[in-house]
Coordinates of C-alpha atoms in Angstrom, one line a residue:
M69 CA 87.8 145.3 129.9
K70 CA 90.3 146.3 132.6
H71 CA 93.3 147.9 130.7
F72 CA 96.7 148.2 132.2
R73 CA 98.9 151.2 131.5
L74 CA 102.6 150.6 131.3
T75 CA 105.1 153.7 132.5
P76 CA 107.8 153.1 128.6
L77 CA 110.7 153.7 130.8
I78 CA 109.3 150.9 133.6
A79 CA 108.7 148.4 131.4
A80 CA 112.4 149.7 128.9
L81 CA 114.0 147.8 131.8
I82 CA 111.6 144.4 131.3
T83 CA 110.2 144.7 134.6
L84 CA 108.1 141.6 134.8
P85 CA 106.3 140.7 138.2
A86 CA 104.3 137.3 138.8
V87 CA 101.4 138.8 138.4
S88 CA 97.7 136.6 136.3
A89 CA 98.6 135.5 132.7
T90 CA 96.1 138.9 132.2
E91 CA 98.6 141.0 133.5
E92 CA 101.8 139.6 132.9
L93 CA 104.1 142.2 130.8
I94 CA 105.8 140.2 127.3
I95 CA 108.3 141.7 124.9
T96 CA 107.1 140.0 122.4
G97 CA 105.7 139.6 119.3
S98 CA 105.5 143.4 119.7
Y99 CA 108.0 146.5 119.6
N100 CA 107.5 147.4 122.8
P101 CA 106.2 145.9 125.7
V102 CA 102.6 144.6 125.9
T103 CA 100.1 142.5 128.7
N104 CA 98.8 139.0 127.2
E105 CA 95.8 142.0 126.1
Q106 CA 97.9 143.8 124.5
L107 CA 98.8 141.1 122.1
S108 CA 97.0 139.2 119.6
S109 CA 99.4 136.7 118.7
S110 CA 99.1 132.7 120.1
V111 CA 101.9 133.3 122.7
S112 CA 103.6 130.7 125.6
V113 CA 104.7 132.6 128.1
L114 CA 107.1 130.1 131.3
N115 CA 108.7 131.6 134.1
Q116 CA 111.4 129.7 136.2
E117 CA 109.6 127.9 138.0
Q118 CA 106.9 126.5 135.8
L119 CA 110.7 125.2 134.2
L120 CA 111.7 124.0 137.3
Q121 CA 108.4 121.7 137.3
L122 CA 109.0 120.2 134.0
S123 CA 112.8 119.2 133.9
N124 CA 115.0 120.6 137.0
H125 CA 118.3 120.5 134.3
S126 CA 116.8 120.4 131.0
L127 CA 115.2 122.9 129.2
I128 CA 114.9 120.3 126.0
D129 CA 112.8 118.2 128.8
A130 CA 110.8 121.5 129.5
L131 CA 109.8 123.0 126.5
R132 CA 107.7 119.5 125.0
Q133 CA 105.1 120.3 127.0
I134 CA 104.7 123.7 125.1
P135 CA 102.1 123.2 122.7
S136 CA 103.0 123.2 118.5
L137 CA 106.4 122.9 119.7
W138 CA 108.0 119.6 119.0
V139 CA 112.0 119.2 120.0
E140 CA 113.5 117.0 117.7
E141 CA 116.5 115.8 119.1
Q142 CA 119.2 113.1 117.9
G143 CA 119.8 110.4 121.2
G144 CA 121.8 112.1 124.4
P145 CA 123.4 115.4 125.0
G146 CA 125.7 115.1 122.2
G147 CA 123.6 114.9 119.5
V148 CA 121.9 117.3 117.5
T149 CA 118.9 118.8 119.0
S150 CA 116.5 121.2 116.5
I151 CA 112.9 123.6 117.2
N152 CA 109.6 122.3 114.7
L153 CA 106.8 125.4 115.2
R154 CA 103.3 123.6 114.2
G155 CA 105.6 121.2 111.7
S156 CA 107.6 124.3 110.4
E157 CA 111.2 124.4 109.2
A158 CA 114.1 124.2 112.1
N159 CA 115.6 127.2 110.6
H160 CA 112.3 129.0 110.3
T161 CA 112.0 129.5 114.2
L162 CA 113.8 132.5 115.0
V163 CA 116.0 132.6 119.2
L164 CA 116.5 135.4 120.9
L165 CA 118.6 135.8 124.3
D166 CA 118.2 138.8 126.1
G167 CA 117.3 140.3 123.0
V168 CA 119.9 139.0 120.8
Q169 CA 119.5 136.8 117.9
L170 CA 121.4 133.6 118.3
N171 CA 120.8 132.3 114.7
D172 CA 123.8 130.8 112.5
P173 CA 123.6 130.9 109.0
T174 CA 127.2 129.8 108.2
N175 CA 126.4 126.5 109.8
T176 CA 124.8 123.2 108.3
R177 CA 121.6 123.2 109.3
G178 CA 120.4 126.3 108.0
G179 CA 120.8 128.9 110.6
A180 CA 119.0 126.3 113.6
F181 CA 120.4 127.2 116.9
D182 CA 120.9 124.1 119.7
L183 CA 119.1 125.2 122.7
K184 CA 121.1 122.8 124.1
G185 CA 123.7 125.7 124.3
I186 CA 121.2 126.9 127.3
N187 CA 121.2 126.3 130.7
I188 CA 118.1 126.0 132.5
E189 CA 119.7 128.1 135.4
S190 CA 119.9 131.2 133.9
I191 CA 116.8 131.7 132.6
E192 CA 113.7 134.1 134.8
R193 CA 111.2 133.1 132.0
I194 CA 111.2 131.8 128.0
E195 CA 108.9 133.8 125.9
I196 CA 107.2 131.9 122.4
I197 CA 105.4 133.3 119.8
R198 CA 103.2 131.7 117.3
G199 CA 103.3 132.3 114.0
A200 CA 105.1 134.5 111.3
Q201 CA 106.7 137.2 113.4
S202 CA 108.7 139.1 109.9
A203 CA 106.5 142.0 110.6
I204 CA 108.6 142.9 113.6
Y205 CA 111.6 141.1 113.7
G206 CA 112.3 140.2 109.4
S207 CA 115.1 137.7 108.2
D208 CA 114.0 134.4 110.0
A209 CA 110.8 134.4 111.7
L210 CA 108.7 132.5 109.2
A211 CA 107.3 130.7 112.4
G212 CA 107.2 131.7 115.4
V213 CA 110.0 133.3 117.8
I214 CA 111.6 132.0 120.9
H215 CA 113.1 134.5 123.8
I216 CA 114.5 133.2 126.4
I217 CA 115.3 136.2 129.0
T218 CA 118.1 135.9 132.2
Q219 CA 117.7 136.6 135.5
T220 CA 116.5 140.4 136.2
P221 CA 118.8 142.5 138.2
G222 CA 117.6 144.8 140.8
K223 CA 115.7 141.9 143.2
K224 CA 118.7 141.2 146.2
S225 CA 119.3 136.7 146.1
T226 CA 122.4 134.5 146.0
T227 CA 121.5 130.7 145.0
L228 CA 123.9 127.9 144.3
N229 CA 122.7 125.5 142.6
A230 CA 124.9 121.3 142.6
S231 CA 123.4 117.7 140.6
I232 CA 124.6 114.9 139.7
G233 CA 123.3 111.8 138.5
E234 CA 124.5 108.3 136.6
D235 CA 126.2 108.2 133.3
D236 CA 128.8 110.7 135.0
Y237 CA 125.9 113.9 135.0
A238 CA 127.7 116.7 136.8
S239 CA 126.4 120.6 137.2
T240 CA 127.0 123.5 139.8
G241 CA 126.6 126.4 139.6
V242 CA 126.5 130.4 141.1
A243 CA 123.7 133.1 140.6
A244 CA 123.6 136.9 141.9
S245 CA 121.2 139.9 141.3
G246 CA 121.0 142.5 143.5
A247 CA 121.9 146.5 143.0
I248 CA 124.7 149.1 144.4
G249 CA 123.1 152.0 144.5
Q250 CA 121.3 153.2 141.0
V251 CA 122.8 150.3 139.0
G252 CA 120.7 147.3 139.6
Y253 CA 122.5 143.6 138.2
A254 CA 122.5 139.7 138.0
F255 CA 124.9 136.8 137.1
N256 CA 124.7 133.6 136.8
I257 CA 127.8 131.2 135.9
Q258 CA 127.3 127.0 135.4
T259 CA 128.8 124.3 134.0
T260 CA 127.9 121.0 133.1
D261 CA 128.7 117.4 132.0
A262 CA 126.1 115.8 130.9
G263 CA 128.2 112.4 130.9
E264 CA 127.4 109.3 128.1
P265 CA 124.3 108.1 129.0
V266 CA 123.9 107.0 124.9
A267 CA 126.7 105.7 123.1
G268 CA 129.3 107.5 122.2
S269 CA 126.8 110.7 123.2
T270 CA 128.8 113.3 125.2
A271 CA 128.8 117.5 126.3
K272 CA 130.4 119.8 128.6
N273 CA 130.0 123.2 128.6
K274 CA 130.1 126.5 130.7
E275 CA 128.2 129.8 130.5
F276 CA 128.7 133.1 131.8
S277 CA 125.9 135.3 131.9
G278 CA 124.6 139.0 133.0
R279 CA 122.9 141.9 132.9
L280 CA 123.0 145.8 134.7
N281 CA 120.6 148.1 134.4
W282 CA 120.3 151.8 135.2
Q283 CA 117.9 154.2 135.6
Q284 CA 117.5 158.2 136.4
E285 CA 114.0 160.4 136.4
N286 CA 113.6 159.9 132.2
H287 CA 116.2 157.7 131.5
A288 CA 117.2 154.1 131.1
L289 CA 120.2 152.0 130.4
N290 CA 120.2 148.1 130.0
F291 CA 123.6 146.2 130.1
S292 CA 123.4 142.8 129.0
Y293 CA 126.6 139.9 128.5
R294 CA 127.1 136.2 127.4
Y295 CA 129.3 133.3 126.6
F296 CA 129.3 129.9 126.0
D297 CA 132.2 127.9 125.3
G298 CA 131.1 123.9 125.0
E299 CA 132.7 120.5 123.5
R300 CA 130.4 117.6 122.3
T301 CA 130.9 114.3 120.1
S302 CA 128.0 111.7 118.8
F303 CA 127.7 109.2 116.0
P304 CA 127.7 110.7 113.3
E305 CA 123.7 112.2 111.9
Q306 CA 121.8 109.8 110.0
S307 CA 124.7 106.7 110.6
G308 CA 122.3 104.4 112.4
G309 CA 124.2 105.4 115.8
P310 CA 125.4 102.9 117.8
E311 CA 123.1 100.9 116.3
Y312 CA 123.9 99.8 112.7
A313 CA 126.8 102.9 111.7
Q314 CA 129.3 100.5 110.2
Q315 CA 132.6 102.6 112.0
P316 CA 133.1 103.0 116.2
D317 CA 134.1 106.9 114.8
L318 CA 132.2 110.3 116.2
D319 CA 131.4 113.8 115.5
S320 CA 133.3 116.2 117.6
G321 CA 132.9 119.9 117.4
E322 CA 134.4 122.6 119.9
Y323 CA 131.9 125.9 120.1
T324 CA 132.3 129.6 121.6
D325 CA 129.2 131.9 122.1
K326 CA 129.4 135.7 123.0
S327 CA 126.6 137.4 122.5
A328 CA 125.7 141.0 124.1
A329 CA 123.3 144.0 124.4
L330 CA 123.2 147.8 125.5
S331 CA 120.1 150.0 125.2
W332 CA 119.1 153.3 126.1
T333 CA 115.3 155.0 126.3
M334 CA 114.4 157.9 126.9
Q335 CA 111.0 159.5 128.2
V336 CA 110.6 162.3 125.8
N337 CA 106.5 163.0 127.4
N338 CA 104.0 161.5 128.1
F339 CA 103.7 160.0 124.7
W340 CA 106.7 159.4 122.8
Q341 CA 109.2 157.3 124.0
S342 CA 112.8 156.2 122.4
K343 CA 114.5 153.5 122.9
T344 CA 118.0 153.3 120.3
T345 CA 120.0 149.2 121.0
A346 CA 123.4 147.8 119.7
S347 CA 123.0 144.1 119.2
W348 CA 126.4 142.2 118.6
Y349 CA 126.3 138.4 118.3
Q350 CA 129.7 136.0 117.4
R351 CA 130.0 132.4 117.6
D352 CA 133.5 130.1 117.0
E353 CA 133.1 126.2 115.7
N354 CA 135.4 124.0 114.8
Q355 CA 134.0 120.8 114.1
T356 CA 135.2 117.8 112.1
S357 CA 132.9 114.0 111.6
P358 CA 134.5 110.4 110.4
G359 CA 131.6 110.6 107.7
I360 CA 129.5 107.9 107.3
L361 CA 131.2 104.2 106.2
P362 CA 130.7 103.9 103.1
Y363 CA 132.6 106.5 102.0
N364 CA 130.3 107.1 99.1
A365 CA 127.1 107.9 101.9
V366 CA 128.3 111.1 103.0
P367 CA 132.9 111.3 102.9
P368 CA 135.0 112.0 106.1
N369 CA 134.9 116.0 106.4
G370 CA 134.9 119.1 108.4
A371 CA 134.9 123.2 108.9
V372 CA 135.9 125.7 111.2
I373 CA 133.2 128.3 111.5
D374 CA 133.4 131.8 112.7
F375 CA 130.7 133.9 111.9
E376 CA 129.9 137.5 113.5
R377 CA 126.5 140.1 113.4
T378 CA 126.0 143.3 114.8
Q379 CA 122.4 145.1 114.9
F380 CA 121.6 149.2 116.0
S381 CA 117.4 149.7 116.0
W382 CA 116.0 152.8 117.2
I383 CA 112.6 152.4 118.0
N384 CA 110.0 155.4 118.8
T385 CA 107.2 154.7 121.0
L386 CA 103.7 157.1 120.4
G387 CA 100.7 157.1 121.6
D388 CA 98.6 156.2 125.0
Q389 CA 98.4 152.4 125.5
Q390 CA 95.5 152.6 126.4
K391 CA 93.6 154.5 123.8
V392 CA 96.0 154.3 120.4
W393 CA 99.6 153.8 120.7
A394 CA 102.5 153.5 117.4
N395 CA 105.9 152.0 117.3
I396 CA 108.1 153.4 114.7
G397 CA 111.6 152.6 113.3
V398 CA 114.8 151.9 111.7
E399 CA 117.1 149.2 111.6
T400 CA 120.1 148.2 110.6
K401 CA 121.8 144.8 110.3
R402 CA 125.1 143.4 109.1
E403 CA 126.1 139.2 109.0
D404 CA 129.6 137.9 108.4
G405 CA 130.6 134.0 108.2
I406 CA 133.5 132.2 107.2
S407 CA 133.6 129.1 107.5
E408 CA 137.5 126.7 106.1
G409 CA 136.5 123.2 105.7
Y410 CA 137.4 119.6 103.7
L411 CA 136.3 117.1 102.5
F412 CA 138.2 113.4 102.1
A413 CA 137.1 112.0 99.0
P414 CA 139.4 110.2 98.7
D415 CA 142.4 113.3 98.1
V416 CA 141.5 116.5 100.4
F417 CA 139.2 119.0 98.8
P418 CA 138.6 122.6 99.9
L419 CA 135.2 124.1 101.1
D420 CA 136.3 127.2 101.9
F421 CA 133.5 130.2 101.9
A422 CA 133.0 133.0 102.9
L423 CA 129.2 135.4 103.1
D424 CA 128.2 138.8 103.9
R425 CA 125.2 140.8 104.3
E426 CA 123.7 144.2 105.5
I427 CA 119.7 144.4 106.0
N428 CA 118.7 148.9 106.3
S429 CA 114.7 147.6 107.6
A430 CA 111.8 150.0 108.3
F431 CA 108.8 149.1 110.1
I432 CA 105.8 151.0 111.3
N433 CA 103.0 148.9 113.6
V434 CA 100.1 151.2 115.2
N435 CA 97.7 149.5 117.8
A436 CA 94.0 150.7 119.0
Y437 CA 91.5 150.2 120.5
V438 CA 88.3 150.3 118.2
V439 CA 85.5 150.3 121.6
N440 CA 86.9 149.5 124.7
D441 CA 87.4 145.7 124.2
W442 CA 88.0 145.2 120.4
L443 CA 91.9 145.8 120.0
V444 CA 93.2 146.1 116.1
Q445 CA 96.6 146.0 115.2
A446 CA 98.5 145.8 112.6
S447 CA 103.0 146.6 111.8
L448 CA 103.9 146.2 108.2
R449 CA 107.8 146.3 107.5
R450 CA 110.6 146.1 104.4
D451 CA 113.7 144.8 104.3
D452 CA 116.1 146.0 102.0
A453 CA 119.6 143.2 101.3
D454 CA 122.0 144.3 99.6
S455 CA 122.2 141.2 98.3
A456 CA 118.9 140.1 97.6
A457 CA 115.8 142.2 96.1
A458 CA 114.1 144.1 99.3
N459 CA 111.3 141.9 101.6
D460 CA 107.8 143.4 102.8
S461 CA 105.8 141.9 105.3
G462 CA 102.5 142.9 107.1
H463 CA 100.5 141.7 109.8
I464 CA 97.0 142.3 111.1
G465 CA 96.3 141.0 114.3
T466 CA 93.0 141.2 116.8
R467 CA 91.3 140.6 119.6
Y468 CA 88.0 141.3 121.2
K469 CA 87.0 139.9 125.3
I470 CA 84.2 138.6 124.1
N471 CA 83.0 138.6 128.3
D472 CA 85.3 138.6 131.5
D473 CA 86.8 135.1 131.2
I474 CA 86.5 134.3 127.0
S475 CA 88.9 136.6 124.7
W476 CA 89.3 135.6 120.6
F477 CA 91.9 136.1 118.8
A478 CA 92.4 136.3 115.4
N479 CA 96.3 136.8 113.0
W480 CA 97.0 136.7 109.2
G481 CA 101.2 137.6 108.5
Q482 CA 103.6 137.0 106.4
G483 CA 107.0 136.3 106.6
F484 CA 110.8 135.1 104.9
K485 CA 114.2 134.2 105.8
L486 CA 117.2 135.1 103.5
P487 CA 119.0 131.5 101.9
S488 CA 121.7 130.4 104.4
F489 CA 125.2 131.1 103.5
F490 CA 126.1 127.4 104.2
A491 CA 123.0 126.9 101.4
L492 CA 124.3 129.7 99.1
G493 CA 128.2 129.5 99.3
H494 CA 129.2 126.2 100.0
P495 CA 131.5 124.7 97.2
F496 CA 130.3 121.9 96.9
V497 CA 126.2 122.6 97.7
G498 CA 126.1 125.3 97.5
N499 CA 123.5 127.5 94.8
A500 CA 124.1 131.4 94.1
N501 CA 120.4 131.5 92.9
L502 CA 118.8 130.7 95.3
V503 CA 115.6 133.1 96.7
E504 CA 114.1 133.7 99.7
E505 CA 111.5 131.1 101.7
T506 CA 108.6 132.5 102.0
V507 CA 104.8 131.8 105.1
T508 CA 101.8 133.0 104.7
T509 CA 100.9 132.7 108.6
S510 CA 96.8 133.0 109.7
D511 CA 95.2 131.4 113.3
T512 CA 92.0 131.8 115.1
G513 CA 91.1 131.1 118.7
F514 CA 90.0 131.3 122.1
E515 CA 91.0 131.5 125.2
Y516 CA 89.8 131.7 128.7
T517 CA 90.4 133.0 132.2
R518 CA 88.9 132.7 135.1
D519 CA 89.9 132.3 139.1
L520 CA 92.5 129.1 138.6
I521 CA 91.4 127.8 135.2
S522 CA 93.1 129.1 132.1
A523 CA 92.5 127.7 128.8
R524 CA 93.1 128.1 125.1
L525 CA 92.5 126.0 121.9
S526 CA 94.0 128.1 118.7
V527 CA 93.6 126.6 115.0
F528 CA 96.1 127.4 112.0
H529 CA 97.6 127.3 108.7
H530 CA 100.5 127.9 107.1
K531 CA 101.7 128.2 103.7
Y532 CA 105.4 127.8 102.5
K533 CA 106.9 128.9 99.2
N534 CA 110.6 128.1 97.5
L535 CA 112.3 125.8 101.1
I536 CA 115.6 125.6 100.5
D537 CA 116.3 121.6 99.8
Y538 CA 119.2 119.7 98.7
D539 CA 118.1 118.2 95.3
G540 CA 120.4 114.5 95.4
E541 CA 120.0 114.1 91.8
N542 CA 121.9 117.2 91.0
N543 CA 124.0 117.5 94.7
T544 CA 123.3 121.1 95.2
N545 CA 120.6 123.1 97.2
V546 CA 117.7 124.4 95.7
N547 CA 113.5 125.5 96.3
R548 CA 111.3 123.0 96.4
P549 CA 107.8 124.1 95.9
P550 CA 105.0 124.7 98.0
V551 CA 104.2 123.2 100.9
K552 CA 101.3 123.7 103.1
T553 CA 100.9 122.8 107.4
Q554 CA 97.5 122.6 108.7
G555 CA 96.7 121.4 112.6
V556 CA 95.2 122.9 115.9
E557 CA 96.9 123.2 119.7
A558 CA 95.6 123.3 123.2
E559 CA 96.8 124.1 126.9
L560 CA 94.6 124.1 130.1
N561 CA 96.4 124.9 132.7
W562 CA 94.2 124.2 136.2
Q563 CA 94.9 124.8 140.1
L564 CA 92.2 121.6 141.2
L565 CA 93.1 122.1 145.0
Q566 CA 95.4 124.8 146.6
N567 CA 98.7 122.2 146.5
L568 CA 97.8 121.2 143.2
H569 CA 97.9 121.9 139.7
W570 CA 97.4 120.8 136.5
R571 CA 98.5 121.4 133.1
V572 CA 97.4 119.6 129.8
H573 CA 98.7 119.7 126.5
G574 CA 97.6 118.7 123.0
S575 CA 98.8 119.1 119.2
Y576 CA 98.0 117.9 115.9
A577 CA 99.8 119.7 112.9
D578 CA 99.2 117.7 109.1
I579 CA 101.9 118.4 106.5
D580 CA 100.8 118.8 102.8
M581 CA 103.7 118.2 100.6
P582 CA 101.7 118.0 97.0
S583 CA 104.5 118.3 94.2
S584 CA 106.2 115.4 96.9
E585 CA 106.3 111.8 97.2
T586 CA 109.7 112.6 99.9
H587 CA 108.2 113.6 103.6
L588 CA 109.3 116.1 106.1
L589 CA 111.8 114.4 108.0
G590 CA 110.5 113.8 112.0
R591 CA 108.2 115.5 113.1
P592 CA 104.7 114.0 114.7
Q593 CA 101.6 114.6 113.1
S594 CA 100.2 114.4 116.7
T595 CA 101.5 114.9 120.6
Y596 CA 99.9 115.5 123.9
G597 CA 100.8 115.4 127.7
S598 CA 100.3 116.2 130.6
A599 CA 101.7 117.7 133.5
F600 CA 100.8 117.1 138.3
Y601 CA 102.2 119.3 140.8
Y602 CA 101.0 118.3 144.2
S603 CA 102.4 119.7 147.7
L604 CA 102.3 118.2 149.7
N605 CA 103.1 120.2 152.5
N606 CA 105.5 123.5 152.5
A607 CA 108.7 120.6 153.1
W608 CA 107.4 118.1 149.8
S609 CA 106.4 118.6 147.1
F610 CA 106.3 117.0 143.8
N611 CA 105.5 116.8 139.5
V612 CA 104.5 114.1 136.8
N613 CA 104.9 114.5 134.0
Y614 CA 103.4 112.4 130.8
L615 CA 103.7 113.0 126.9
R616 CA 102.9 110.7 124.1
V617 CA 104.7 111.5 120.9
D618 CA 103.8 109.4 117.5
E619 CA 105.3 108.7 114.8
R620 CA 108.1 110.7 113.3
F621 CA 109.7 109.8 109.9
A622 CA 113.5 109.1 110.0
V623 CA 116.2 108.4 107.1
S624 CA 120.0 106.4 108.2
R625 CA 122.4 106.4 105.3
Y626 CA 124.4 103.7 106.6
T627 CA 123.7 101.1 104.2
G628 CA 125.4 103.3 101.4
A629 CA 121.8 105.3 100.9
G630 CA 119.6 106.9 102.1
V631 CA 116.4 105.1 103.2
E632 CA 113.9 106.8 105.2
E633 CA 112.2 104.3 107.7
T634 CA 109.3 105.2 110.5
L635 CA 110.2 105.7 114.1
D636 CA 107.4 104.1 116.4
A637 CA 105.2 106.3 118.6
Y638 CA 105.7 106.1 122.5
N639 CA 105.2 107.2 125.8
R640 CA 107.5 109.5 129.1
I641 CA 107.1 109.6 131.8
D642 CA 109.3 112.0 133.7
A643 CA 108.5 112.7 137.6
N644 CA 111.2 115.3 140.2
I645 CA 110.2 115.2 144.1
R646 CA 111.3 118.4 145.9
W647 CA 112.6 118.5 149.8
N648 CA 112.6 122.1 151.4
I649 CA 115.0 121.4 154.3
N650 CA 114.5 124.8 155.5
P651 CA 113.7 127.9 153.9
N652 CA 116.7 128.4 152.5
T653 CA 118.1 124.4 151.1
Q654 CA 115.9 122.9 149.0
L655 CA 117.5 118.2 147.6
G656 CA 115.2 117.0 144.5
L657 CA 115.3 114.3 142.7
T658 CA 114.7 112.9 138.8
L659 CA 113.7 110.3 137.5
E660 CA 113.8 110.7 133.8
N661 CA 111.8 108.1 131.2
L662 CA 110.1 106.7 134.8
A663 CA 109.4 103.7 132.8
D664 CA 112.0 102.7 131.2
E665 CA 111.0 102.5 127.9
T666 CA 112.7 101.8 124.9
Y667 CA 111.9 104.2 122.2
Y668 CA 114.5 105.9 119.5
T669 CA 115.0 109.6 119.0
D670 CA 116.7 108.7 115.3
I671 CA 117.6 105.4 113.0
G672 CA 119.6 103.3 115.5
F673 CA 120.4 106.2 118.5
P674 CA 118.1 104.6 121.2
T675 CA 117.8 107.1 124.0
A676 CA 118.6 106.7 127.6
G677 CA 116.6 104.5 129.6
R678 CA 116.0 105.2 133.1
L679 CA 118.1 107.8 135.2
A680 CA 118.2 109.4 138.1
K681 CA 119.6 112.6 138.9
L682 CA 120.3 114.5 142.2
N683 CA 120.1 118.6 143.0
L684 CA 120.6 120.6 145.6
R685 CA 119.8 124.0 146.0
L686 CA 121.3 126.9 148.5
S687 CA 119.3 129.5 148.3
F688 CA 120.3 133.1 150.8

């Protein structure tokens, strides 16, 4: 087995070269950057080129081609979008952007993050880790982690992009990176108007993201900042959408995301690296809803939300990554959330709540090559929240290289999630007696890599306890009985010819709720798909993506009561063509839903028909 020693200081700068799958530096699921061979967890990595091949304008569309990652979308760009990893709840996936957590526990979705708030043009790469990761990240990482990494400073480049499409779609942006002396910089500015491809569903946003780094001898500084401002409209969730809603009034929302992080890495000696990080996240949101007619279903309501999180960590990496190394450190996190809401029923009822909490954590992670090709990893973390009992989370993983082509991996882990501020404090449905949600996960599988082929097959089993849900009979949030999910996931990447690449994936998840007759909504039992990329010559390239989605359960309330239905399975084909006019100019055409198939993302919420978008990229 060939090991790749990572100079800790270079790793701290998150330099991610374009190398083979076994050599990629992965910064998620571990306290220090590692190669794929030095991480036992199931991981998928997509760089910018791969993302733009899958979709040149939508992160949501690109992620649908990732196994065991289901993106639930409620009709059009203005609707709520959520992520389900291995059949989990949407708020069980931790979402990071340049290391900063984006989950907001004050929102009505229990802290789930809407990935429509990320412009694909700003992403350099995305890493997805499956399985419980609370032993590394603490609360919220029950099902896994999605880490979005923006453009790395240093390499000199400038890119302009502009897109137009049907139904008034328009997007423009500029990205630049380079270095001034020892300071590297990268920034991206993007504005997008998604138009109105589905009746009532609109979204507009603008985003700025930037990163700086500096390195001198044994010290490195990294800084990142992001500002995102958006607005959206849509028919209310479960209202029956454009087809069945009893009134034309729309939900509307305005929101602002701001985040920043600063880290200092010091190489103390050959076997000790120290890294100190401070991060900050703030979200402001103003949302109004006309409710769902008849109003006994959902009365008109609204809220102004302000949430802030600050986080500090100190991580010490000790040892030799060719043999034995450990990460030891501490972390403190503070969250403050305020919601000033109201409800018409028919009088005005205030729905204000304000909560805060502090979580202090200590952790240790040990990694060792028992023999040359056998890696064993173990992590233990204690999170002590001032509002709940302390939680201890563990993880044990192993990876064994059977031969030059095949590796076997296995993992066992624990995860937990503290109740969201909304679930605890909402005056009507909040329950201060809720306990944390927990999960125990296990998975095992094989990876195959040889020449132009790479493949992964894994099976998983997750057991959740105390899931938080709304109890309609008692009009309050409660902890539910255990839920089990188990399944299998597979993906294959094959360079069939020098100019032809084939990607195929499939997932199956069985959800068992032995103590309930209800179903978890919006989760297909199986999904599978394929993507072909063909380069005709240096000027022309083509990409075709196919996706098959199984039936899903959904609920609507436009009749005045909750009615469960089954949404039909569907097939979707997307295609894009790229023409490199010259080395600096590229013209692209995207055709979404090429077969113009009619299907529903929720009851009464149809998807858009066939849509065309034209994209221009200029690089200098």
